[in-house]
PDB file of C-alpha atoms in Angstrom:
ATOM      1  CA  UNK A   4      40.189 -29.978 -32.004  1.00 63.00           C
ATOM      2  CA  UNK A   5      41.036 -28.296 -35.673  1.00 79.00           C
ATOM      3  CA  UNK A   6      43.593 -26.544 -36.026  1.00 81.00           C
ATOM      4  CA  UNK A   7      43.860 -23.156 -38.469  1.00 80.00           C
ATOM      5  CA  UNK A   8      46.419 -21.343 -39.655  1.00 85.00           C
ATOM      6  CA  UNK A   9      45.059 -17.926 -40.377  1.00 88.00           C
ATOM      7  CA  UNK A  10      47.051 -15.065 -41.866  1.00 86.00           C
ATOM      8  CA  UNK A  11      46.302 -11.828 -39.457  1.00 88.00           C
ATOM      9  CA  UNK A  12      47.948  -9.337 -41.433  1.00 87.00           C
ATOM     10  CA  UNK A  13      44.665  -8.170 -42.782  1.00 88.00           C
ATOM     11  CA  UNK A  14      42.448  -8.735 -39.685  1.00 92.00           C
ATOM     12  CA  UNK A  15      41.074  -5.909 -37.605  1.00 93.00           C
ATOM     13  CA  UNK A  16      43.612  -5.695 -34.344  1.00 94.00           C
ATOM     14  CA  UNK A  17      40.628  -5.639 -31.718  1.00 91.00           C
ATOM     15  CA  UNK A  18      43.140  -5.090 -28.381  1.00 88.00           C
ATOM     16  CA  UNK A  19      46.862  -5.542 -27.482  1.00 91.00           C
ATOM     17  CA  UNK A  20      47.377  -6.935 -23.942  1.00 83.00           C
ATOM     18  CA  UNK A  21      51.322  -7.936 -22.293  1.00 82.00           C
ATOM     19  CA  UNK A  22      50.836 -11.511 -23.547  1.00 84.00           C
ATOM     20  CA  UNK A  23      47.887 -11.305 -26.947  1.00 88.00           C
ATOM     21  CA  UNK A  24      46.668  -9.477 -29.292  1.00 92.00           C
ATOM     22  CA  UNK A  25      42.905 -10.349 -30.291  1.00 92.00           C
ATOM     23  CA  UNK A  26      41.646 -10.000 -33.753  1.00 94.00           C
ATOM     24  CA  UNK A  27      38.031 -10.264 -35.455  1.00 93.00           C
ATOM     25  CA  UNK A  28      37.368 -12.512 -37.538  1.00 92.00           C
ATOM     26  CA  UNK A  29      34.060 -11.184 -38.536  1.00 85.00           C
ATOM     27  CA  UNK A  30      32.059 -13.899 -38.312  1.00 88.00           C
ATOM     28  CA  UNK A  31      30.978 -14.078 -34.822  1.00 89.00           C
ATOM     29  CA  UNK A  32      34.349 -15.751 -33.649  1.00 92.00           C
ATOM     30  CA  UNK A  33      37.460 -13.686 -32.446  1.00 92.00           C
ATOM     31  CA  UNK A  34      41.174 -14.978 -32.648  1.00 92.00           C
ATOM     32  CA  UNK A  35      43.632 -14.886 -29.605  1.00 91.00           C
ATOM     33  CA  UNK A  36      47.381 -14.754 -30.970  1.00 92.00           C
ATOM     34  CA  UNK A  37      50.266 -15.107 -27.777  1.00 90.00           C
ATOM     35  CA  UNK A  38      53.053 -12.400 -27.843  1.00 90.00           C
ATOM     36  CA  UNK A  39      55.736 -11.736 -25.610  1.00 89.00           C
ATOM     37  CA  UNK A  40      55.420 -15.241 -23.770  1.00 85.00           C
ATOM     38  CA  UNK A  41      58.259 -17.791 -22.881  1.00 84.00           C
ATOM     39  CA  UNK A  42      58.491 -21.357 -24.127  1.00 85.00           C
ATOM     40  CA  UNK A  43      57.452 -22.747 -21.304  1.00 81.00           C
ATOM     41  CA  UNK A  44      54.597 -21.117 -20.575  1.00 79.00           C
ATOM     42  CA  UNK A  45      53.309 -21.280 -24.183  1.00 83.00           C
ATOM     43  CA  UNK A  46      53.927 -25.307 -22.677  1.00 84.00           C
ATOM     44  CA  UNK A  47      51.387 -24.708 -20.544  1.00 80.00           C
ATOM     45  CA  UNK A  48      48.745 -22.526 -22.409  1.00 80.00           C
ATOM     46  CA  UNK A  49      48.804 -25.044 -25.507  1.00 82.00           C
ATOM     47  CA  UNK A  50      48.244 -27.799 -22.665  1.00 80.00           C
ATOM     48  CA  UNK A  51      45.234 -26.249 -21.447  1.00 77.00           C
ATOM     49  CA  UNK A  52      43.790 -25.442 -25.157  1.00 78.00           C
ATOM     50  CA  UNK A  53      43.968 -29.009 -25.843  1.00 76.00           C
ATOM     51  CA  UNK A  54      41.853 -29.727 -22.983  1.00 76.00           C
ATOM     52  CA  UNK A  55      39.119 -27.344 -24.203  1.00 69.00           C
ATOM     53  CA  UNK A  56      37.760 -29.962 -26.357  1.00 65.00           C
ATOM     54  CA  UNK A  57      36.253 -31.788 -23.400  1.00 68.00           C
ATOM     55  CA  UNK A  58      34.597 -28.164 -21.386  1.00 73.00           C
ATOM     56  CA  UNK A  59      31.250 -27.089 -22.096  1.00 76.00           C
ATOM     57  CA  UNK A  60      29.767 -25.016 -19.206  1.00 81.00           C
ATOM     58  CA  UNK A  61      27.533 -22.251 -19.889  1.00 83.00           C
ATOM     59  CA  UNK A  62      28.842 -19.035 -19.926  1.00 86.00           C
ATOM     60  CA  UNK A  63      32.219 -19.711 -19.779  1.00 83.00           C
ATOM     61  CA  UNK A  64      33.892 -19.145 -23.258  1.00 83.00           C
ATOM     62  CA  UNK A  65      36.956 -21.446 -24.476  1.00 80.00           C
ATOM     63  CA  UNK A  66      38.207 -22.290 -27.200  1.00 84.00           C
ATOM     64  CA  UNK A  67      36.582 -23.735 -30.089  1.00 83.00           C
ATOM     65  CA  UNK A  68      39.596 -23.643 -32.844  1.00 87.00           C
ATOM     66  CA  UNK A  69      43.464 -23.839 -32.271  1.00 87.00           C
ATOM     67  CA  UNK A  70      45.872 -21.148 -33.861  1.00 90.00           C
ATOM     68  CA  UNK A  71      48.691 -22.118 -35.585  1.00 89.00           C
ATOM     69  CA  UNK A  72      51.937 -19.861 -36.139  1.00 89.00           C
ATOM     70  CA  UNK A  73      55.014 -21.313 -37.627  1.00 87.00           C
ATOM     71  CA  UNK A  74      53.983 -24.864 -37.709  1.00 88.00           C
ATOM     72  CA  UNK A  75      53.236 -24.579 -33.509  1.00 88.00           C
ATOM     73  CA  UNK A  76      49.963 -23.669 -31.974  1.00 88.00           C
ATOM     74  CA  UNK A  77      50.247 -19.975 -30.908  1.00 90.00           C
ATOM     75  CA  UNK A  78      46.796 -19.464 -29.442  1.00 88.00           C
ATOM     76  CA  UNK A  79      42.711 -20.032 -30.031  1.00 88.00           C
ATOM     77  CA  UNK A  80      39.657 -18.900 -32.081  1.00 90.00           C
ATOM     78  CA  UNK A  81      36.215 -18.226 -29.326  1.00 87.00           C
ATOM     79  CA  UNK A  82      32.719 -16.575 -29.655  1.00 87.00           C
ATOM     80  CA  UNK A  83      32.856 -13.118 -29.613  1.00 88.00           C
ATOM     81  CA  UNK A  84      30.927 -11.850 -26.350  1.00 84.00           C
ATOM     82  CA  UNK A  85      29.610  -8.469 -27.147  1.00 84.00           C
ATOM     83  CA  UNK A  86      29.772  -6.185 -23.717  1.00 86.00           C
ATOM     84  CA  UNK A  87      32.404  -5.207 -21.217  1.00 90.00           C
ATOM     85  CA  UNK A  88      33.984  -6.007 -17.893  1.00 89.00           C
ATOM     86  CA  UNK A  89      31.944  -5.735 -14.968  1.00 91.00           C
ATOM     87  CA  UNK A  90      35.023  -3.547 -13.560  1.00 89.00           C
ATOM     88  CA  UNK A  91      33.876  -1.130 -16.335  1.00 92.00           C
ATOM     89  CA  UNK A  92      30.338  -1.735 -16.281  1.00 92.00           C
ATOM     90  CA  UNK A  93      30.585   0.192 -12.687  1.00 91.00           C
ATOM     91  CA  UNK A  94      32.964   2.507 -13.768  1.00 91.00           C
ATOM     92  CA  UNK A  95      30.306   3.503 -16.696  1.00 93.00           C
ATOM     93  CA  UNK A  96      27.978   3.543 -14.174  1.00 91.00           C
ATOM     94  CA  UNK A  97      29.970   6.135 -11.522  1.00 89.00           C
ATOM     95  CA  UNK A  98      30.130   8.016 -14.467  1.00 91.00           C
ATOM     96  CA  UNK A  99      26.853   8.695 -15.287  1.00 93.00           C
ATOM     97  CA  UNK A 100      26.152   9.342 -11.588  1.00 89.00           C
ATOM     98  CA  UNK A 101      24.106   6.517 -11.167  1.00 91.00           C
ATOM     99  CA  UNK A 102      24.003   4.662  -7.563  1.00 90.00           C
ATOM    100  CA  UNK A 103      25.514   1.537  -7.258  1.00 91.00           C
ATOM    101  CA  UNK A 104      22.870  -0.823  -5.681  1.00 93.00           C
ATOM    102  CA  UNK A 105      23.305  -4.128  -3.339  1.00 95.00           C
ATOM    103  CA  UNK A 106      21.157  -5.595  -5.471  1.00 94.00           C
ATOM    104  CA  UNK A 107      23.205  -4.547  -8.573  1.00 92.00           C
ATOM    105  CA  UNK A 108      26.790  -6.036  -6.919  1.00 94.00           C
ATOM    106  CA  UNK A 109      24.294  -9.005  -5.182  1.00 95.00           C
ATOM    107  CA  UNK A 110      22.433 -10.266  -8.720  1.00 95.00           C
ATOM    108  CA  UNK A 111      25.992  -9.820 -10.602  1.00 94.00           C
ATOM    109  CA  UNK A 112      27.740 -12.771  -7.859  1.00 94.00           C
ATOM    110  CA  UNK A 113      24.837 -14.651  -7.508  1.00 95.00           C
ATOM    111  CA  UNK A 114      25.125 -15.028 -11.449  1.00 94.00           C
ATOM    112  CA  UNK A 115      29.356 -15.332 -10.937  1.00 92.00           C
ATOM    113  CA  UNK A 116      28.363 -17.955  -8.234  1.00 92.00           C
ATOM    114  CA  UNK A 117      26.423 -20.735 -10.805  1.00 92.00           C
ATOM    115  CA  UNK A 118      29.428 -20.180 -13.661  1.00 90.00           C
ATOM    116  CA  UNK A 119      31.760 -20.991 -10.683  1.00 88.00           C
ATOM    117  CA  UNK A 120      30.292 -23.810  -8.974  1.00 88.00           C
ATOM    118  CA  UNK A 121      29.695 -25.422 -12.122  1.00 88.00           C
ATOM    119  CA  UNK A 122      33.271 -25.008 -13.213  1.00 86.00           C
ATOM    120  CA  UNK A 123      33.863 -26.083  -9.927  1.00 85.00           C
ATOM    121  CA  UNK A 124      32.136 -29.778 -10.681  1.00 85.00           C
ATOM    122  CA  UNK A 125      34.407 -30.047 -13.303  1.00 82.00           C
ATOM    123  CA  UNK A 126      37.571 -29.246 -12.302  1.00 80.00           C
ATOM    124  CA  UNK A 127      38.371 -25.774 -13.680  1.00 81.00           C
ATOM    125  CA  UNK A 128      39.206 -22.784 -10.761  1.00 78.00           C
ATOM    126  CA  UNK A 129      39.570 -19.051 -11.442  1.00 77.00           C
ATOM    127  CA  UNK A 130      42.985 -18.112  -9.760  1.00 68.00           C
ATOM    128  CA  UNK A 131      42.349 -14.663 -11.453  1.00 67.00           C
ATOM    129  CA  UNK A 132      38.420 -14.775 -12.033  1.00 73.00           C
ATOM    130  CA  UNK A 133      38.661 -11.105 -10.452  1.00 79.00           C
ATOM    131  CA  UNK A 134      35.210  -9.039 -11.903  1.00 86.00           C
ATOM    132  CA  UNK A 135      37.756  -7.675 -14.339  1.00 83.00           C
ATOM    133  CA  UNK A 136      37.627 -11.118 -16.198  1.00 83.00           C
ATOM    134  CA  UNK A 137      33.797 -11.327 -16.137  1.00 89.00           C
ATOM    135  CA  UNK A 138      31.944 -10.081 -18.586  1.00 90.00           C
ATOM    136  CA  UNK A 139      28.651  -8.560 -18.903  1.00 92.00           C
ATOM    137  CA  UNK A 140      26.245  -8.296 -22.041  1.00 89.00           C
ATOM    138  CA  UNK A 141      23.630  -5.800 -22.702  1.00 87.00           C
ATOM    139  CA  UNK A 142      20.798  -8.282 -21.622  1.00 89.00           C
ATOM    140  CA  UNK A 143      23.111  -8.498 -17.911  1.00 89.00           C
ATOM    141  CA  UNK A 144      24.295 -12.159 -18.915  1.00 91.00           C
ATOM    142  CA  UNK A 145      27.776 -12.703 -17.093  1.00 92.00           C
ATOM    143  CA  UNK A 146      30.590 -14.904 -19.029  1.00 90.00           C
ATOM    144  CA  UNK A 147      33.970 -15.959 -17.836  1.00 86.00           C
ATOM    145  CA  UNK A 148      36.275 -14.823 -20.689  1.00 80.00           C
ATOM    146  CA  UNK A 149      39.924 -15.375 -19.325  1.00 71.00           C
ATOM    147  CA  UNK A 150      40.687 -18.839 -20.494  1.00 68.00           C
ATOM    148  CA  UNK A 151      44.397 -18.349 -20.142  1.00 67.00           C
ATOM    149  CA  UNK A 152      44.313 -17.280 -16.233  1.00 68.00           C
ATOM    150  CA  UNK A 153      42.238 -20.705 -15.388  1.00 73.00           C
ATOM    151  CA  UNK A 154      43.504 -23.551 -13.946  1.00 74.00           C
ATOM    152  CA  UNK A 155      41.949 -26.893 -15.536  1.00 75.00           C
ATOM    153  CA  UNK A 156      42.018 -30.262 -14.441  1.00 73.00           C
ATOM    154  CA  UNK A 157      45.565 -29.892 -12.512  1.00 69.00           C
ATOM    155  CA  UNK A 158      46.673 -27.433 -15.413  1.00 69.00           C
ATOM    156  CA  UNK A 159      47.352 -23.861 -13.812  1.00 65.00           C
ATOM    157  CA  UNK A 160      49.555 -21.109 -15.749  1.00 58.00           C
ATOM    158  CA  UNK A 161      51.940 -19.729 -13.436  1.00 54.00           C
ATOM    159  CA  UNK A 162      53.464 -20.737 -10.024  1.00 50.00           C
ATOM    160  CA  UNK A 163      51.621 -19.554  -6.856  1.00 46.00           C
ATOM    161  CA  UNK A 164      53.728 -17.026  -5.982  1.00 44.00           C
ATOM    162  CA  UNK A 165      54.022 -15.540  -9.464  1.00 49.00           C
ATOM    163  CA  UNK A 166      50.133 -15.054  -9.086  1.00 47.00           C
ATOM    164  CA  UNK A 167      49.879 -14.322  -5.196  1.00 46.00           C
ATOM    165  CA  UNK A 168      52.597 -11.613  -5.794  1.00 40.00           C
ATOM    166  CA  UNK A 169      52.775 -10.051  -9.257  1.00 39.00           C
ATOM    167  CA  UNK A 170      50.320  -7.240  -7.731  1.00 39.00           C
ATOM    168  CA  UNK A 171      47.986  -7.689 -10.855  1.00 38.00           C
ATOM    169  CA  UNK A 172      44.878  -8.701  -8.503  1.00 43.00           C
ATOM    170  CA  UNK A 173      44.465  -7.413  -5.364  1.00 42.00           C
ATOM    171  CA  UNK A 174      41.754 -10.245  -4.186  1.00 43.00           C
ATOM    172  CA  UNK A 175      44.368 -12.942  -4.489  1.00 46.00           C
ATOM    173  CA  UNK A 176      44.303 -14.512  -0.718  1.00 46.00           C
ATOM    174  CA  UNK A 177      47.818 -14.926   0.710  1.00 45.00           C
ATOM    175  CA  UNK A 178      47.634 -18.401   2.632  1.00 45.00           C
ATOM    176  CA  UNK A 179      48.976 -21.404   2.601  1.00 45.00           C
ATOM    177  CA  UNK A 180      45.659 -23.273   3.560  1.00 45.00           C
ATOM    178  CA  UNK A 181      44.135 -22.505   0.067  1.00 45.00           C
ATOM    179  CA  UNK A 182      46.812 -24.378  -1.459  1.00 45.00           C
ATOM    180  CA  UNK A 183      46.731 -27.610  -2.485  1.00 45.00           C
ATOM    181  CA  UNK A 184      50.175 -29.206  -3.818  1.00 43.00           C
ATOM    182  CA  UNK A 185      51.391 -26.252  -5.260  1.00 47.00           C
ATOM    183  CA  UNK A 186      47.851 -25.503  -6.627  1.00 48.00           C
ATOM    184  CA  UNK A 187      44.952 -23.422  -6.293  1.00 52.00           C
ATOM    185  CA  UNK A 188      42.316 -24.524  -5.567  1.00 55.00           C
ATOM    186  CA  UNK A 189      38.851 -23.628  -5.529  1.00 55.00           C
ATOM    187  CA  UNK A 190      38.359 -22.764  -1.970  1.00 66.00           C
ATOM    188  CA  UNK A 191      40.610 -19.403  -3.921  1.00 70.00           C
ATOM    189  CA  UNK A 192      37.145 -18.689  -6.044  1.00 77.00           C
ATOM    190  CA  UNK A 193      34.958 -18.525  -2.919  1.00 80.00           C
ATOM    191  CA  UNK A 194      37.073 -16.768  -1.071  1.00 77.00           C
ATOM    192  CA  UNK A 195      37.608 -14.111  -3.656  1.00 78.00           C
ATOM    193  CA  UNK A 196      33.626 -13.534  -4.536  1.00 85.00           C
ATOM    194  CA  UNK A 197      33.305 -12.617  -0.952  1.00 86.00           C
ATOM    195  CA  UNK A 198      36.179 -10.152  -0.544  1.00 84.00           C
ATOM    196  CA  UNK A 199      35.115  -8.485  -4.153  1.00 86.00           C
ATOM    197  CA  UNK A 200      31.459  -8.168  -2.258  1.00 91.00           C
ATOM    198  CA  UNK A 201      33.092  -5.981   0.291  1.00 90.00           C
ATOM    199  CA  UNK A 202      35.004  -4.121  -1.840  1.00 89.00           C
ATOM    200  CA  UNK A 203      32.414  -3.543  -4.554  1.00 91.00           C
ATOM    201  CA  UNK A 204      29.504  -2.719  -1.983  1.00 93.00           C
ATOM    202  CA  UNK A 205      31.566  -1.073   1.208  1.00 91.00           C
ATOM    203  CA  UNK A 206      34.523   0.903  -0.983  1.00 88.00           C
ATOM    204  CA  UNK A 207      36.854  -0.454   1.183  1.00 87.00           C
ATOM    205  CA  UNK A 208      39.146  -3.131   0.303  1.00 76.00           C
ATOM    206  CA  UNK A 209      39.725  -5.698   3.081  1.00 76.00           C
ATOM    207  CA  UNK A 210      42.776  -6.607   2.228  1.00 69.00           C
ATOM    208  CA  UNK A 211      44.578  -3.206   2.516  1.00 73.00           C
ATOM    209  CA  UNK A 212      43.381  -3.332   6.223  1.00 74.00           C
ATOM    210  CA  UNK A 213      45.998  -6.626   6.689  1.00 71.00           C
ATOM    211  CA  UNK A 214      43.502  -8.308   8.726  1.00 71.00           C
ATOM    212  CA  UNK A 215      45.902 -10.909  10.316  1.00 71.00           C
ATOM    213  CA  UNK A 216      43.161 -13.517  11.852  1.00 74.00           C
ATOM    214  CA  UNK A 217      39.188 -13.694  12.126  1.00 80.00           C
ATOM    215  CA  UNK A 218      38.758 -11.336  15.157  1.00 86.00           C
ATOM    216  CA  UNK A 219      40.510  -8.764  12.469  1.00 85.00           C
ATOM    217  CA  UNK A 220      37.869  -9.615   9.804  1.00 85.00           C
ATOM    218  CA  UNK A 221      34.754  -9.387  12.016  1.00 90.00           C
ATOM    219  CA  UNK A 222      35.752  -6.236  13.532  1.00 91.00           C
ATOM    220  CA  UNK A 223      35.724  -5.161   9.975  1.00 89.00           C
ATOM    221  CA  UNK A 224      32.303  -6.583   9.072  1.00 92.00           C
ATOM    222  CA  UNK A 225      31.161  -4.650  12.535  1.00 93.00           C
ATOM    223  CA  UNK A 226      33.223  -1.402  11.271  1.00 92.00           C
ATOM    224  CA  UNK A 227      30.634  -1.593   8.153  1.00 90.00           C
ATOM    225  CA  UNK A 228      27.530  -2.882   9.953  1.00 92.00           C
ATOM    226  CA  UNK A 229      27.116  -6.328   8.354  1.00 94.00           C
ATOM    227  CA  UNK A 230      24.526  -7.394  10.455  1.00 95.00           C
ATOM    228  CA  UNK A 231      24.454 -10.921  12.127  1.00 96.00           C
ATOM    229  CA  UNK A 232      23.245 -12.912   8.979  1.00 97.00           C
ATOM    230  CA  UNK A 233      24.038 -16.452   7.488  1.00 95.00           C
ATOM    231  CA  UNK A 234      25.633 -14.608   4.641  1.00 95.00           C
ATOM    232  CA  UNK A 235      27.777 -13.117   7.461  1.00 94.00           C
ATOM    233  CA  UNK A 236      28.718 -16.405   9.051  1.00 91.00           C
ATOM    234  CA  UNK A 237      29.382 -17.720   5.388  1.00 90.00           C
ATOM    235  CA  UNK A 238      31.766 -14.688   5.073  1.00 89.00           C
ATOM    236  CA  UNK A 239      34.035 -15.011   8.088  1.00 87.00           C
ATOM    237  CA  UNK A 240      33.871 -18.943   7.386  1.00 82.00           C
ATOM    238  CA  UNK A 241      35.736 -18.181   4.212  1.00 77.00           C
ATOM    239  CA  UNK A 242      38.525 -16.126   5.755  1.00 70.00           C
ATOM    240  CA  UNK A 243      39.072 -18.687   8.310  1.00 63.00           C
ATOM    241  CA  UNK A 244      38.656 -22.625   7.468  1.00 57.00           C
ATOM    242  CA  UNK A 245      39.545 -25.433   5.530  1.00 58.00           C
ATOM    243  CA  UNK A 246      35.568 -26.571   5.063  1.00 59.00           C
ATOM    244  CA  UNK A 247      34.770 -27.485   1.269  1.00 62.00           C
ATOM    245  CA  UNK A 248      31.251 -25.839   1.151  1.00 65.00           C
ATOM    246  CA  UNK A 249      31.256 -22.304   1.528  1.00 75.00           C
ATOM    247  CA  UNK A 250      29.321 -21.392  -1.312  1.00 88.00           C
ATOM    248  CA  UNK A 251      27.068 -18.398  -0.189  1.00 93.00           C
ATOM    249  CA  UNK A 252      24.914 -18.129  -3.146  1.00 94.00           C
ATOM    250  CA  UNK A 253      21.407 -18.866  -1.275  1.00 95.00           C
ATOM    251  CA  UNK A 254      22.698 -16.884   1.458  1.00 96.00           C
ATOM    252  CA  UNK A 255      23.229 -13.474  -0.548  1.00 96.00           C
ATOM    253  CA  UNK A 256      20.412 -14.118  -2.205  1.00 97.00           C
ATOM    254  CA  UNK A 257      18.025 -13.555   1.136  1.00 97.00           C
ATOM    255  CA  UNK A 258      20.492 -10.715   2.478  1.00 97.00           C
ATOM    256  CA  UNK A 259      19.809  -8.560  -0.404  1.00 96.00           C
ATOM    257  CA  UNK A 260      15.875  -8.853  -0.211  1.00 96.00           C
ATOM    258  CA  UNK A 261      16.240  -8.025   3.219  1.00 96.00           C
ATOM    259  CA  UNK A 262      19.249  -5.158   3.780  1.00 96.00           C
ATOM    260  CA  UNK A 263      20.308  -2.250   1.184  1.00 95.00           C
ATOM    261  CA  UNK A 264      23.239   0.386   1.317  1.00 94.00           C
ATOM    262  CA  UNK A 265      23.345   3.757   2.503  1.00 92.00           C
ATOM    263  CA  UNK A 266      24.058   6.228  -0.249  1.00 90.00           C
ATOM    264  CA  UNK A 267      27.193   6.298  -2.131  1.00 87.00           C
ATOM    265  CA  UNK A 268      29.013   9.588  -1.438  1.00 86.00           C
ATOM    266  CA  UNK A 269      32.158  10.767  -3.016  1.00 83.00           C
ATOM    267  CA  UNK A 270      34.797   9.300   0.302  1.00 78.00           C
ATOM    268  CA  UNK A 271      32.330   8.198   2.644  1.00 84.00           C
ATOM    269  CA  UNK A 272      32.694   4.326   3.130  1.00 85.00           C
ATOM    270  CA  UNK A 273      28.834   2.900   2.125  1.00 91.00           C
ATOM    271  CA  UNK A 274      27.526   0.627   5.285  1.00 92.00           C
ATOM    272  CA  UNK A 275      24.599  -1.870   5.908  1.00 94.00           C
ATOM    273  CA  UNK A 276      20.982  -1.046   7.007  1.00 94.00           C
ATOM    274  CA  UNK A 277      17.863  -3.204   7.131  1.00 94.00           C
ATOM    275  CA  UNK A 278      14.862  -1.929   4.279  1.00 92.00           C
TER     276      UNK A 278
END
């Protein structure tokens, strides 16, 4: 991969963030510089740039140039994706008073879903693919854009418990069966498309109810009327077993032709009903 040492004095500072700061470039490319990052996790991002080379799934940006700094490689050069979070595509959206629909959260991880499972095929997880690190354009295309948080081909950025505990994402699962040697694996991405679902369609997080086993969890699929679906059973399969294939892509995609919300009021949980 080529290499470029750029001088960023005169670039346009784009955002600041704990560990970058992102520039444009102007030219349809952005450049991410590291800041306020340790030796050896700079160790660890420069491994996983170097592996870029060899990813090409669609819609997930990475890195097409290195960034050099001092004679060391101090970050990457991507596409610039034009849009926001889906986290503040919502938040736009509560704004302007408009309703939230199933179909809006449904056709939003349906689209998640194929970037995931194709990652997936190629060994590359989303420890933090949260809906804050998903973006979406003005034509509703979804991209993955955090290429630091991803672990690739063995490669993952921070220890477990730094991620499971640094409070940064809420949808992180805290259980030893989604571990795999110290890593995590992608049984983690499944798992936290579903519990984002919830949270995104219901208002209520399931995991500040510290639902300790599965008889927890239904009771709090019941408490919100998820009726007795496959994309139910795919649900409580993910909060309680080891099984590899717990996709639920085809599954939400017949709930939501078939069930809607109730209305979305200011405090009042949103439930289930049948169109």
């Amino acid at each position: 991969m080529k290499v470029l040492n750029i001088d960023v004095s005169n670039l346009k500072l784009l955002e600041t963030t704990e560990s970058k700061e992102i520039y444009d470039l102007e030219n349809g490319y952005i450049l991410k510089k590291y800041i306020n990052v340790n030796e050896r996790i700079l160790n660890i991002y420069r491994k996983k740039l170097i592996l870029a080379k060899d990813i090409s799934i669609k819609n997930l940006i990475s890195p097409e140039f290195l960034y050099e700094e001092n004679g060391k490689i101090n970050g990457s050069i991507e596409k610039k994706i034009t849009g926001t979070s889906y986290a503040n595509y919502l938040r736009a959206k509560r704004k302007r008073n408009e309703q939230i629909t199933l179909e809006d959260v449904g056709s939003f991880y349906i689209k998640k879903h194929d970037i995931i499972m194709d990652a997936n095929k190629e060994d590359i997880n989303f420890p933090d693919g949260s809906y804050n690190n998903f973006f979406i354009d003005e034509n509703e295309n979804i991209y993955a854009i955090d290429y630091d948080g991803m672990q690739i081909k063995g490669i993952t950025s921070r220890e477990f418990n730094e991620f499971v505990f640094n409070g940064n994402n809420r949808f992180l699962f805290r259980n030893e069966k989604y571990i795999d040697e110290g890593l995590i694996n992608y049984n983690m991405d499944i798992y936290m498309m579903g519990i984002e679902f919830l949270f995104l369609t219901t208002k209520l997080d399931p995991i500040s109810y510290r639902l300790k086993n599965i008889d927890d969890f239904k009771d709090f699929l019941d408490y919100v009327n998820f009726p007795n679906t496959e994309l139910r059973k795919k649900l409580e399969l993910l909060y309680n077993s080891n099984e590899d294939n717990r996709y639920f892509k085809d599954e939400l995609e017949d709930f939501i032709k078939k069930y809607t919300l109730t209305t979305d009021r200011k405090g009042v949980p949103r439930i289930f009903i049948k169109k």
